[in-house]
Amino acid sequence: YSADTTFPGAKLTYAIKPVHPPKDKTLTYLLTVTDGIHTNTATETEGCIVLTETGIYTVNLKTYADGELVYDFDGESTVPIYPPHVRIAATDDVAEILNGLHDGQTASIDEGEFTVTATINLKSKVTVTGAGIDRTILRFVQGERYFYLNNVSAVVSGLTIRGIRRTEDSCVTVTGTLRDARVTQCKVTGAKYNGSSLRAADGGKIDSCIIDRCTNTTTLGQVPWVYPRGVVNLLGGRLRNSLVTLNVSDSEAIVSAGSNDGTSGLLENCTVVSNEMTAARCEALAVMVLGNGKVYNCLVANNSAPNWTETSGWGMTGNRCYPPNWGLRNDQSPQSANFANNCW
């Protein structure tokens, strides 16, 4: 049998065929699909049972030879039928519910502030929607990764994701890691990590978001130009139509697009303003572009960093060696087609 668990119209399609049917007896069948409350039965050798109520259903097959029970298949297989939509209210455990979502489900989170004590890891094709920026606030209080989208079709929108500022460095981790997923109309604020506050990798998409008041730190003894790259780290992902402001980084950059291995990150239609670099080294930049990274139609202004001596051979452009604005590190040709219509 096979199950289509999408509501409305969830159904179980089945076919019954004996492996060694007796020649001198007549076989009959009773197929039962039940969640303990709602029961559906069928006696035909093939067909379709439509499930009209949500629940966790168990499949049972009884086989009779001339009316005598000879085979009872029970409890070895279950067909989960999940409700199409889940509402998360103020008294609910947000992480537990979101981590338990399955393909095709949607979840809406009520307006209010929710304390989250565990990593949210979306492994399924789900859509999660809040009431809007600064209306639905997820306040994370644990030291690991906050929000991890790990499915090609996972979508999150309408949330503020807020971290706890820490006086000490936590383990090397990232916040809001996206892999082939999409985050729209969200805010990431107040995170302090020795990793990126928002990272888009392998096609992850960040659109119409605000990234503000985050702190990006470097692990003691760690080579800063290896990891982390910046407050926003685009390793094969994209950041579009977004505002990056009032962040602090003691690593290489506020925004890093691409990597030395040729990964193509995209920064488009974004504003990167009033961020502060605290690293006293020449990698301290507002925007750093490596590999096949692309920057289009962006405003980068009024970012600050300590004075340092320019290193030659980087093909750098913009106000890069003195306040009030650190511009662009471009490891590609200054005439590269990967840069257009930017204001540094």
mmCIF file of C-alpha atoms in Angstrom:
data_model
loop_
_atom_site.group_PDB
_atom_site.id
_atom_site.type_symbol
_atom_site.label_atom_id
_atom_site.label_comp_id
_atom_site.label_asym_id
_atom_site.label_seq_id
_atom_site.Cartn_x
_atom_site.Cartn_y
_atom_site.Cartn_z
ATOM 1 C CA TYR A 1 0.000 0.000 0.000
ATOM 2 C CA SER A 2 0.967 3.652 -0.316
ATOM 3 C CA ALA A 3 -0.304 6.714 1.497
ATOM 4 C CA ASP A 4 -0.964 10.256 0.342
ATOM 5 C CA THR A 5 -0.876 12.209 3.595
ATOM 6 C CA THR A 6 -1.813 15.615 2.190
ATOM 7 C CA PHE A 7 -5.096 17.130 3.386
ATOM 8 C CA PRO A 8 -7.684 17.516 2.056
ATOM 9 C CA GLY A 9 -8.017 14.197 0.243
ATOM 10 C CA ALA A 10 -5.576 12.057 2.229
ATOM 11 C CA LYS A 11 -5.919 8.452 1.181
ATOM 12 C CA LEU A 12 -4.418 4.985 1.365
ATOM 13 C CA THR A 13 -4.198 3.041 -1.877
ATOM 14 C CA TYR A 14 -3.795 -0.726 -1.499
ATOM 15 C CA ALA A 15 -3.668 -4.055 -3.323
ATOM 16 C CA ILE A 16 -3.742 -7.547 -1.749
ATOM 17 C CA LYS A 17 -2.184 -10.543 -3.473
ATOM 18 C CA PRO A 18 -1.415 -13.872 -1.728
ATOM 19 C CA VAL A 19 2.056 -15.274 -2.309
ATOM 20 C CA HIS A 20 1.007 -18.972 -2.146
ATOM 21 C CA PRO A 21 -2.791 -19.136 -2.416
ATOM 22 C CA PRO A 22 -4.363 -22.510 -1.464
ATOM 23 C CA LYS A 23 -6.051 -24.297 -4.351
ATOM 24 C CA ASP A 24 -8.865 -25.833 -2.307
ATOM 25 C CA LYS A 25 -9.912 -22.847 -0.183
ATOM 26 C CA THR A 26 -11.457 -19.443 -0.830
ATOM 27 C CA LEU A 27 -9.609 -16.460 0.566
ATOM 28 C CA THR A 28 -11.357 -13.345 1.846
ATOM 29 C CA TYR A 29 -9.916 -10.246 3.453
ATOM 30 C CA LEU A 30 -10.687 -7.518 5.946
ATOM 31 C CA LEU A 31 -8.504 -4.419 5.751
ATOM 32 C CA THR A 32 -8.868 -1.980 8.658
ATOM 33 C CA VAL A 33 -7.318 1.482 8.857
ATOM 34 C CA THR A 34 -7.902 3.177 12.200
ATOM 35 C CA ASP A 35 -6.487 5.761 14.588
ATOM 36 C CA GLY A 36 -8.439 4.286 17.492
ATOM 37 C CA ILE A 37 -11.304 6.706 17.012
ATOM 38 C CA HIS A 38 -12.011 6.780 13.288
ATOM 39 C CA THR A 39 -12.158 3.388 11.549
ATOM 40 C CA ASN A 40 -12.264 2.605 7.832
ATOM 41 C CA THR A 41 -12.641 -0.943 6.451
ATOM 42 C CA ALA A 42 -12.490 -2.618 3.055
ATOM 43 C CA THR A 43 -12.952 -6.199 1.804
ATOM 44 C CA GLU A 44 -11.955 -5.825 -1.850
ATOM 45 C CA THR A 45 -8.540 -7.049 -3.011
ATOM 46 C CA GLU A 46 -7.609 -3.576 -4.212
ATOM 47 C CA GLY A 47 -8.908 -0.081 -3.841
ATOM 48 C CA CYS A 48 -8.543 3.227 -2.084
ATOM 49 C CA ILE A 49 -9.573 4.312 1.419
ATOM 50 C CA VAL A 50 -10.138 8.057 1.841
ATOM 51 C CA LEU A 51 -9.222 9.408 5.290
ATOM 52 C CA THR A 52 -11.334 12.370 6.328
ATOM 53 C CA GLU A 53 -9.892 12.979 9.798
ATOM 54 C CA THR A 54 -6.329 13.739 10.896
ATOM 55 C CA GLY A 55 -4.534 11.225 13.109
ATOM 56 C CA ILE A 56 -1.885 8.498 13.280
ATOM 57 C CA TYR A 57 -3.410 5.493 11.526
ATOM 58 C CA THR A 58 -2.548 1.810 11.910
ATOM 59 C CA VAL A 59 -3.057 -0.616 9.037
ATOM 60 C CA ASN A 60 -4.378 -4.103 9.841
ATOM 61 C CA LEU A 61 -5.068 -6.927 7.378
ATOM 62 C CA LYS A 62 -6.881 -10.138 8.317
ATOM 63 C CA THR A 63 -6.946 -13.025 5.843
ATOM 64 C CA TYR A 64 -9.558 -15.771 6.046
ATOM 65 C CA ALA A 65 -9.580 -19.218 4.319
ATOM 66 C CA ASP A 66 -13.144 -20.514 3.995
ATOM 67 C CA GLY A 67 -14.097 -18.154 6.818
ATOM 68 C CA GLU A 68 -11.268 -19.180 9.179
ATOM 69 C CA LEU A 69 -8.700 -16.550 10.221
ATOM 70 C CA VAL A 70 -5.313 -17.690 8.910
ATOM 71 C CA TYR A 71 -3.253 -14.486 8.850
ATOM 72 C CA ASP A 72 -3.339 -11.307 10.935
ATOM 73 C CA PHE A 73 -1.022 -8.489 9.913
ATOM 74 C CA ASP A 74 -1.223 -5.966 12.710
ATOM 75 C CA GLY A 75 0.932 -3.279 14.308
ATOM 76 C CA GLU A 76 3.895 -3.662 11.954
ATOM 77 C CA SER A 77 3.173 -0.587 9.903
ATOM 78 C CA THR A 78 1.646 2.812 10.562
ATOM 79 C CA VAL A 79 0.556 5.566 8.201
ATOM 80 C CA PRO A 80 0.945 9.010 9.790
ATOM 81 C CA ILE A 81 -1.675 11.551 8.715
ATOM 82 C CA TYR A 82 -0.741 15.043 9.849
ATOM 83 C CA PRO A 83 -2.949 18.123 10.033
ATOM 84 C CA PRO A 84 -2.231 20.554 7.178
ATOM 85 C CA HIS A 85 -1.846 23.542 9.502
ATOM 86 C CA VAL A 86 -0.558 24.012 13.045
ATOM 87 C CA ARG A 87 -1.088 27.127 15.138
ATOM 88 C CA ILE A 88 1.521 27.862 17.807
ATOM 89 C CA ALA A 89 0.166 29.815 20.760
ATOM 90 C CA ALA A 90 1.895 31.561 23.659
ATOM 91 C CA THR A 91 1.857 28.488 25.920
ATOM 92 C CA ASP A 92 3.318 26.109 23.309
ATOM 93 C CA ASP A 93 6.902 24.883 22.962
ATOM 94 C CA VAL A 94 7.910 26.493 19.649
ATOM 95 C CA ALA A 95 11.002 24.369 19.020
ATOM 96 C CA GLU A 96 9.264 21.085 19.812
ATOM 97 C CA ILE A 97 6.373 21.805 17.455
ATOM 98 C CA LEU A 98 8.464 23.181 14.586
ATOM 99 C CA ASN A 99 10.978 20.343 14.818
ATOM 100 C CA GLY A 100 8.087 17.873 14.597
ATOM 101 C CA LEU A 101 6.620 19.249 11.366
ATOM 102 C CA HIS A 102 6.394 16.995 8.304
ATOM 103 C CA ASP A 103 6.325 17.565 4.544
ATOM 104 C CA GLY A 104 3.438 19.726 3.403
ATOM 105 C CA GLN A 105 2.558 21.182 6.779
ATOM 106 C CA THR A 106 2.339 24.890 7.538
ATOM 107 C CA ALA A 107 2.681 26.562 10.915
ATOM 108 C CA SER A 108 1.680 30.020 12.102
ATOM 109 C CA ILE A 109 3.139 31.509 15.272
ATOM 110 C CA ASP A 110 0.963 33.930 17.242
ATOM 111 C CA GLU A 111 2.024 37.466 18.009
ATOM 112 C CA GLY A 112 4.152 37.736 21.143
ATOM 113 C CA GLU A 113 7.597 36.863 22.507
ATOM 114 C CA PHE A 114 8.530 33.189 22.800
ATOM 115 C CA THR A 115 11.513 31.891 24.783
ATOM 116 C CA VAL A 116 13.258 29.121 22.821
ATOM 117 C CA THR A 117 15.614 26.772 24.666
ATOM 118 C CA ALA A 118 16.532 24.382 21.822
ATOM 119 C CA THR A 119 17.730 24.589 18.227
ATOM 120 C CA ILE A 120 14.967 24.772 15.629
ATOM 121 C CA ASN A 121 15.872 22.432 12.772
ATOM 122 C CA LEU A 122 13.443 22.344 9.849
ATOM 123 C CA LYS A 123 14.205 19.132 7.942
ATOM 124 C CA SER A 124 10.955 18.942 5.987
ATOM 125 C CA LYS A 125 9.147 20.851 3.247
ATOM 126 C CA VAL A 126 7.284 23.214 5.551
ATOM 127 C CA THR A 127 6.226 26.853 5.731
ATOM 128 C CA VAL A 128 6.503 28.785 9.005
ATOM 129 C CA THR A 129 4.896 32.219 9.309
ATOM 130 C CA GLY A 130 4.881 34.717 12.145
ATOM 131 C CA ALA A 131 2.721 37.788 12.675
ATOM 132 C CA GLY A 132 5.500 40.060 11.365
ATOM 133 C CA ILE A 133 8.829 41.619 12.305
ATOM 134 C CA ASP A 134 8.857 42.698 15.987
ATOM 135 C CA ARG A 135 5.393 41.186 16.423
ATOM 136 C CA THR A 136 6.397 37.523 16.653
ATOM 137 C CA ILE A 137 9.726 37.346 18.490
ATOM 138 C CA LEU A 138 11.682 34.145 19.068
ATOM 139 C CA ARG A 139 14.168 34.793 21.876
ATOM 140 C CA PHE A 140 16.832 32.094 21.900
ATOM 141 C CA VAL A 141 18.607 31.415 25.180
ATOM 142 C CA GLN A 142 20.806 28.436 24.319
ATOM 143 C CA GLY A 143 24.383 28.626 23.065
ATOM 144 C CA GLU A 144 24.075 26.466 19.988
ATOM 145 C CA ARG A 145 22.765 27.184 16.506
ATOM 146 C CA TYR A 146 19.433 28.993 16.640
ATOM 147 C CA PHE A 147 17.535 28.372 13.439
ATOM 148 C CA TYR A 148 18.553 25.763 10.857
ATOM 149 C CA LEU A 149 16.655 25.372 7.576
ATOM 150 C CA ASN A 150 17.745 22.074 6.112
ATOM 151 C CA ASN A 151 15.229 21.348 3.346
ATOM 152 C CA VAL A 152 15.116 22.557 -0.234
ATOM 153 C CA SER A 153 11.604 23.981 0.189
ATOM 154 C CA ALA A 154 11.503 25.185 3.798
ATOM 155 C CA VAL A 155 10.194 28.764 4.044
ATOM 156 C CA VAL A 156 10.217 31.085 7.080
ATOM 157 C CA SER A 157 8.726 34.583 7.173
ATOM 158 C CA GLY A 158 7.408 37.240 9.532
ATOM 159 C CA LEU A 159 9.658 36.610 12.543
ATOM 160 C CA THR A 160 12.179 38.395 14.699
ATOM 161 C CA ILE A 161 14.976 36.019 15.738
ATOM 162 C CA ARG A 162 16.705 37.456 18.789
ATOM 163 C CA GLY A 163 19.801 36.131 20.487
ATOM 164 C CA ILE A 164 21.215 36.704 23.932
ATOM 165 C CA ARG A 165 24.306 38.869 24.090
ATOM 166 C CA ARG A 166 27.019 36.922 25.863
ATOM 167 C CA THR A 167 30.081 38.103 27.729
ATOM 168 C CA GLU A 168 31.983 34.994 26.703
ATOM 169 C CA ASP A 169 32.392 33.233 23.377
ATOM 170 C CA SER A 170 30.243 30.191 22.782
ATOM 171 C CA CYS A 171 31.256 27.265 20.600
ATOM 172 C CA VAL A 172 31.833 27.914 16.911
ATOM 173 C CA THR A 173 28.376 27.905 15.384
ATOM 174 C CA VAL A 174 26.113 29.907 13.108
ATOM 175 C CA THR A 175 22.677 31.421 13.482
ATOM 176 C CA GLY A 176 20.012 30.975 10.856
ATOM 177 C CA THR A 177 21.902 28.613 8.574
ATOM 178 C CA LEU A 178 20.066 28.261 5.273
ATOM 179 C CA ARG A 179 20.609 25.439 2.791
ATOM 180 C CA ASP A 180 18.459 25.642 -0.329
ATOM 181 C CA ALA A 181 15.789 27.338 1.755
ATOM 182 C CA ARG A 182 14.243 30.794 2.042
ATOM 183 C CA VAL A 183 13.824 33.360 4.814
ATOM 184 C CA THR A 184 11.776 36.476 4.018
ATOM 185 C CA GLN A 185 10.602 39.522 5.968
ATOM 186 C CA CYS A 186 12.458 38.548 9.133
ATOM 187 C CA LYS A 187 14.820 40.283 11.537
ATOM 188 C CA VAL A 188 17.912 38.747 13.122
ATOM 189 C CA THR A 189 19.031 40.875 16.040
ATOM 190 C CA GLY A 190 21.154 40.806 19.168
ATOM 191 C CA ALA A 191 23.105 37.611 18.425
ATOM 192 C CA LYS A 192 26.667 37.354 19.693
ATOM 193 C CA TYR A 193 28.535 34.405 18.230
ATOM 194 C CA ASN A 194 31.992 33.462 17.127
ATOM 195 C CA GLY A 195 30.381 32.575 13.827
ATOM 196 C CA SER A 196 28.045 34.271 11.396
ATOM 197 C CA SER A 197 24.767 35.671 12.696
ATOM 198 C CA LEU A 198 23.129 34.826 9.381
ATOM 199 C CA ARG A 199 24.562 32.367 6.892
ATOM 200 C CA ALA A 200 23.189 31.394 3.483
ATOM 201 C CA ALA A 201 24.838 28.380 1.886
ATOM 202 C CA ASP A 202 24.243 26.130 -1.122
ATOM 203 C CA GLY A 203 21.454 28.205 -2.633
ATOM 204 C CA GLY A 204 19.884 29.513 0.581
ATOM 205 C CA LYS A 205 17.913 32.722 0.065
ATOM 206 C CA ILE A 206 17.460 35.689 2.391
ATOM 207 C CA ASP A 207 15.038 38.344 1.124
ATOM 208 C CA SER A 208 13.638 41.562 2.625
ATOM 209 C CA CYS A 209 15.276 41.054 6.018
ATOM 210 C CA ILE A 210 16.924 43.192 8.702
ATOM 211 C CA ILE A 211 20.178 42.121 10.351
ATOM 212 C CA ASP A 212 21.031 44.497 13.165
ATOM 213 C CA ARG A 213 22.828 44.741 16.506
ATOM 214 C CA CYS A 214 24.624 41.419 16.092
ATOM 215 C CA THR A 215 28.186 40.775 17.221
ATOM 216 C CA ASN A 216 30.552 38.555 15.271
ATOM 217 C CA THR A 217 33.608 37.393 17.242
ATOM 218 C CA THR A 218 36.674 35.277 16.600
ATOM 219 C CA THR A 219 37.709 32.272 18.644
ATOM 220 C CA LEU A 220 40.946 32.780 20.562
ATOM 221 C CA GLY A 221 43.823 31.377 18.534
ATOM 222 C CA GLN A 222 41.659 30.881 15.451
ATOM 223 C CA VAL A 223 42.873 32.121 12.075
ATOM 224 C CA PRO A 224 40.368 34.923 11.446
ATOM 225 C CA TRP A 225 40.402 34.776 7.638
ATOM 226 C CA VAL A 226 39.415 31.100 7.647
ATOM 227 C CA TYR A 227 36.329 31.312 9.867
ATOM 228 C CA PRO A 228 34.191 33.259 10.491
ATOM 229 C CA ARG A 229 33.866 35.544 7.470
ATOM 230 C CA GLY A 230 31.430 38.091 8.837
ATOM 231 C CA VAL A 231 28.122 38.899 10.460
ATOM 232 C CA VAL A 232 26.458 37.812 7.198
ATOM 233 C CA ASN A 233 28.149 34.963 5.365
ATOM 234 C CA LEU A 234 27.044 34.096 1.826
ATOM 235 C CA LEU A 235 28.568 30.774 0.760
ATOM 236 C CA GLY A 236 26.630 30.043 -2.388
ATOM 237 C CA GLY A 237 23.559 31.842 -1.019
ATOM 238 C CA ARG A 238 22.016 35.231 -1.653
ATOM 239 C CA LEU A 239 20.978 38.318 0.325
ATOM 240 C CA ARG A 240 18.512 40.619 -1.433
ATOM 241 C CA ASN A 241 16.507 43.731 -0.570
ATOM 242 C CA SER A 242 17.830 43.744 2.994
ATOM 243 C CA LEU A 243 19.274 46.130 5.583
ATOM 244 C CA VAL A 244 22.494 45.324 7.462
ATOM 245 C CA THR A 245 23.123 47.925 10.156
ATOM 246 C CA LEU A 246 24.494 48.591 13.674
ATOM 247 C CA ASN A 247 26.438 45.319 13.752
ATOM 248 C CA VAL A 248 29.919 44.794 15.212
ATOM 249 C CA SER A 249 32.572 42.387 13.943
ATOM 250 C CA ASP A 250 36.127 41.677 15.011
ATOM 251 C CA SER A 251 36.609 39.270 12.109
ATOM 252 C CA GLU A 252 37.121 40.024 8.421
ATOM 253 C CA ALA A 253 33.945 41.742 7.330
ATOM 254 C CA ILE A 254 30.390 42.732 8.066
ATOM 255 C CA VAL A 255 29.197 40.962 4.892
ATOM 256 C CA SER A 256 31.165 38.275 3.072
ATOM 257 C CA ALA A 257 30.054 37.116 -0.369
ATOM 258 C CA GLY A 258 31.653 34.011 -1.854
ATOM 259 C CA SER A 259 34.729 32.145 -0.699
ATOM 260 C CA ASN A 260 38.248 31.334 -1.811
ATOM 261 C CA ASP A 261 37.088 28.014 -3.266
ATOM 262 C CA GLY A 262 35.003 29.819 -5.896
ATOM 263 C CA THR A 263 31.626 29.676 -4.159
ATOM 264 C CA SER A 264 29.311 32.302 -5.641
ATOM 265 C CA GLY A 265 27.468 34.466 -3.115
ATOM 266 C CA LEU A 266 25.103 37.234 -4.233
ATOM 267 C CA LEU A 267 24.502 40.591 -2.501
ATOM 268 C CA GLU A 268 21.824 42.573 -4.363
ATOM 269 C CA ASN A 269 19.686 45.662 -3.660
ATOM 270 C CA CYS A 270 21.012 45.852 -0.090
ATOM 271 C CA THR A 271 22.028 48.627 2.278
ATOM 272 C CA VAL A 272 25.080 48.068 4.513
ATOM 273 C CA VAL A 273 25.395 51.120 6.773
ATOM 274 C CA SER A 274 26.639 52.199 10.209
ATOM 275 C CA ASN A 275 28.410 48.962 11.093
ATOM 276 C CA GLU A 276 31.622 48.815 13.107
ATOM 277 C CA MET A 277 34.734 46.735 12.545
ATOM 278 C CA THR A 278 36.898 46.293 15.638
ATOM 279 C CA ALA A 279 39.652 44.141 14.111
ATOM 280 C CA ALA A 280 42.974 45.958 13.822
ATOM 281 C CA ARG A 281 43.947 44.187 10.617
ATOM 282 C CA CYS A 282 43.628 44.852 6.928
ATOM 283 C CA GLU A 283 40.776 42.356 6.472
ATOM 284 C CA ALA A 284 38.430 44.711 8.358
ATOM 285 C CA LEU A 285 35.912 45.688 5.690
ATOM 286 C CA ALA A 286 32.239 46.451 5.282
ATOM 287 C CA VAL A 287 31.882 44.070 2.326
ATOM 288 C CA MET A 288 34.388 41.434 1.237
ATOM 289 C CA VAL A 289 33.867 39.590 -2.045
ATOM 290 C CA LEU A 290 35.767 36.406 -2.836
ATOM 291 C CA GLY A 291 35.683 33.738 -5.517
ATOM 292 C CA ASN A 292 32.711 34.259 -7.824
ATOM 293 C CA GLY A 293 30.801 36.531 -5.463
ATOM 294 C CA LYS A 294 28.529 39.200 -6.959
ATOM 295 C CA VAL A 295 27.468 42.623 -5.681
ATOM 296 C CA TYR A 296 24.732 44.588 -7.497
ATOM 297 C CA ASN A 297 22.826 47.804 -6.704
ATOM 298 C CA CYS A 298 24.063 48.120 -3.123
ATOM 299 C CA LEU A 299 24.721 51.083 -0.841
ATOM 300 C CA VAL A 300 27.704 50.688 1.510
ATOM 301 C CA ALA A 301 28.242 53.774 3.681
ATOM 302 C CA ASN A 302 29.246 55.122 7.100
ATOM 303 C CA ASN A 303 30.896 51.928 8.309
ATOM 304 C CA SER A 304 33.969 52.314 10.515
ATOM 305 C CA ALA A 305 37.087 50.363 11.395
ATOM 306 C CA PRO A 306 40.509 50.973 13.028
ATOM 307 C CA ASN A 307 43.205 52.527 10.889
ATOM 308 C CA TRP A 308 45.424 50.073 9.080
ATOM 309 C CA THR A 309 47.930 50.023 6.259
ATOM 310 C CA GLU A 310 46.603 49.034 2.847
ATOM 311 C CA THR A 311 47.862 45.739 1.433
ATOM 312 C CA SER A 312 48.573 45.954 -2.283
ATOM 313 C CA GLY A 313 47.276 43.586 -4.942
ATOM 314 C CA TRP A 314 43.689 43.233 -3.766
ATOM 315 C CA GLY A 315 42.034 45.307 -6.482
ATOM 316 C CA MET A 316 40.218 47.252 -3.779
ATOM 317 C CA THR A 317 37.828 50.101 -4.503
ATOM 318 C CA GLY A 318 36.030 52.688 -2.392
ATOM 319 C CA ASN A 319 36.973 54.454 0.837
ATOM 320 C CA ARG A 320 38.928 51.583 2.270
ATOM 321 C CA CYS A 321 41.774 52.916 4.370
ATOM 322 C CA TYR A 322 40.166 55.473 6.655
ATOM 323 C CA PRO A 323 36.901 56.258 8.409
ATOM 324 C CA PRO A 324 34.020 56.902 8.027
ATOM 325 C CA ASN A 325 33.519 54.070 5.524
ATOM 326 C CA TRP A 326 35.374 50.856 4.809
ATOM 327 C CA GLY A 327 34.495 49.746 1.335
ATOM 328 C CA LEU A 328 35.114 46.626 -0.690
ATOM 329 C CA ARG A 329 37.733 43.962 -0.835
ATOM 330 C CA ASN A 330 37.442 42.484 -4.310
ATOM 331 C CA ASP A 331 39.685 39.543 -5.138
ATOM 332 C CA GLN A 332 38.450 39.699 -8.708
ATOM 333 C CA SER A 333 39.275 42.135 -11.481
ATOM 334 C CA PRO A 334 38.038 45.666 -10.717
ATOM 335 C CA GLN A 335 36.363 45.578 -14.123
ATOM 336 C CA SER A 336 34.572 42.322 -13.340
ATOM 337 C CA ALA A 337 30.997 42.000 -14.597
ATOM 338 C CA ASN A 338 30.123 40.730 -11.115
ATOM 339 C CA PHE A 339 29.893 44.333 -9.850
ATOM 340 C CA ALA A 340 27.464 46.963 -11.116
ATOM 341 C CA ASN A 341 25.608 50.092 -9.950
ATOM 342 C CA ASN A 342 27.026 50.110 -6.430
ATOM 343 C CA CYS A 343 27.671 53.152 -4.255
ATOM 344 C CA TRP A 344 30.603 52.837 -1.840
#
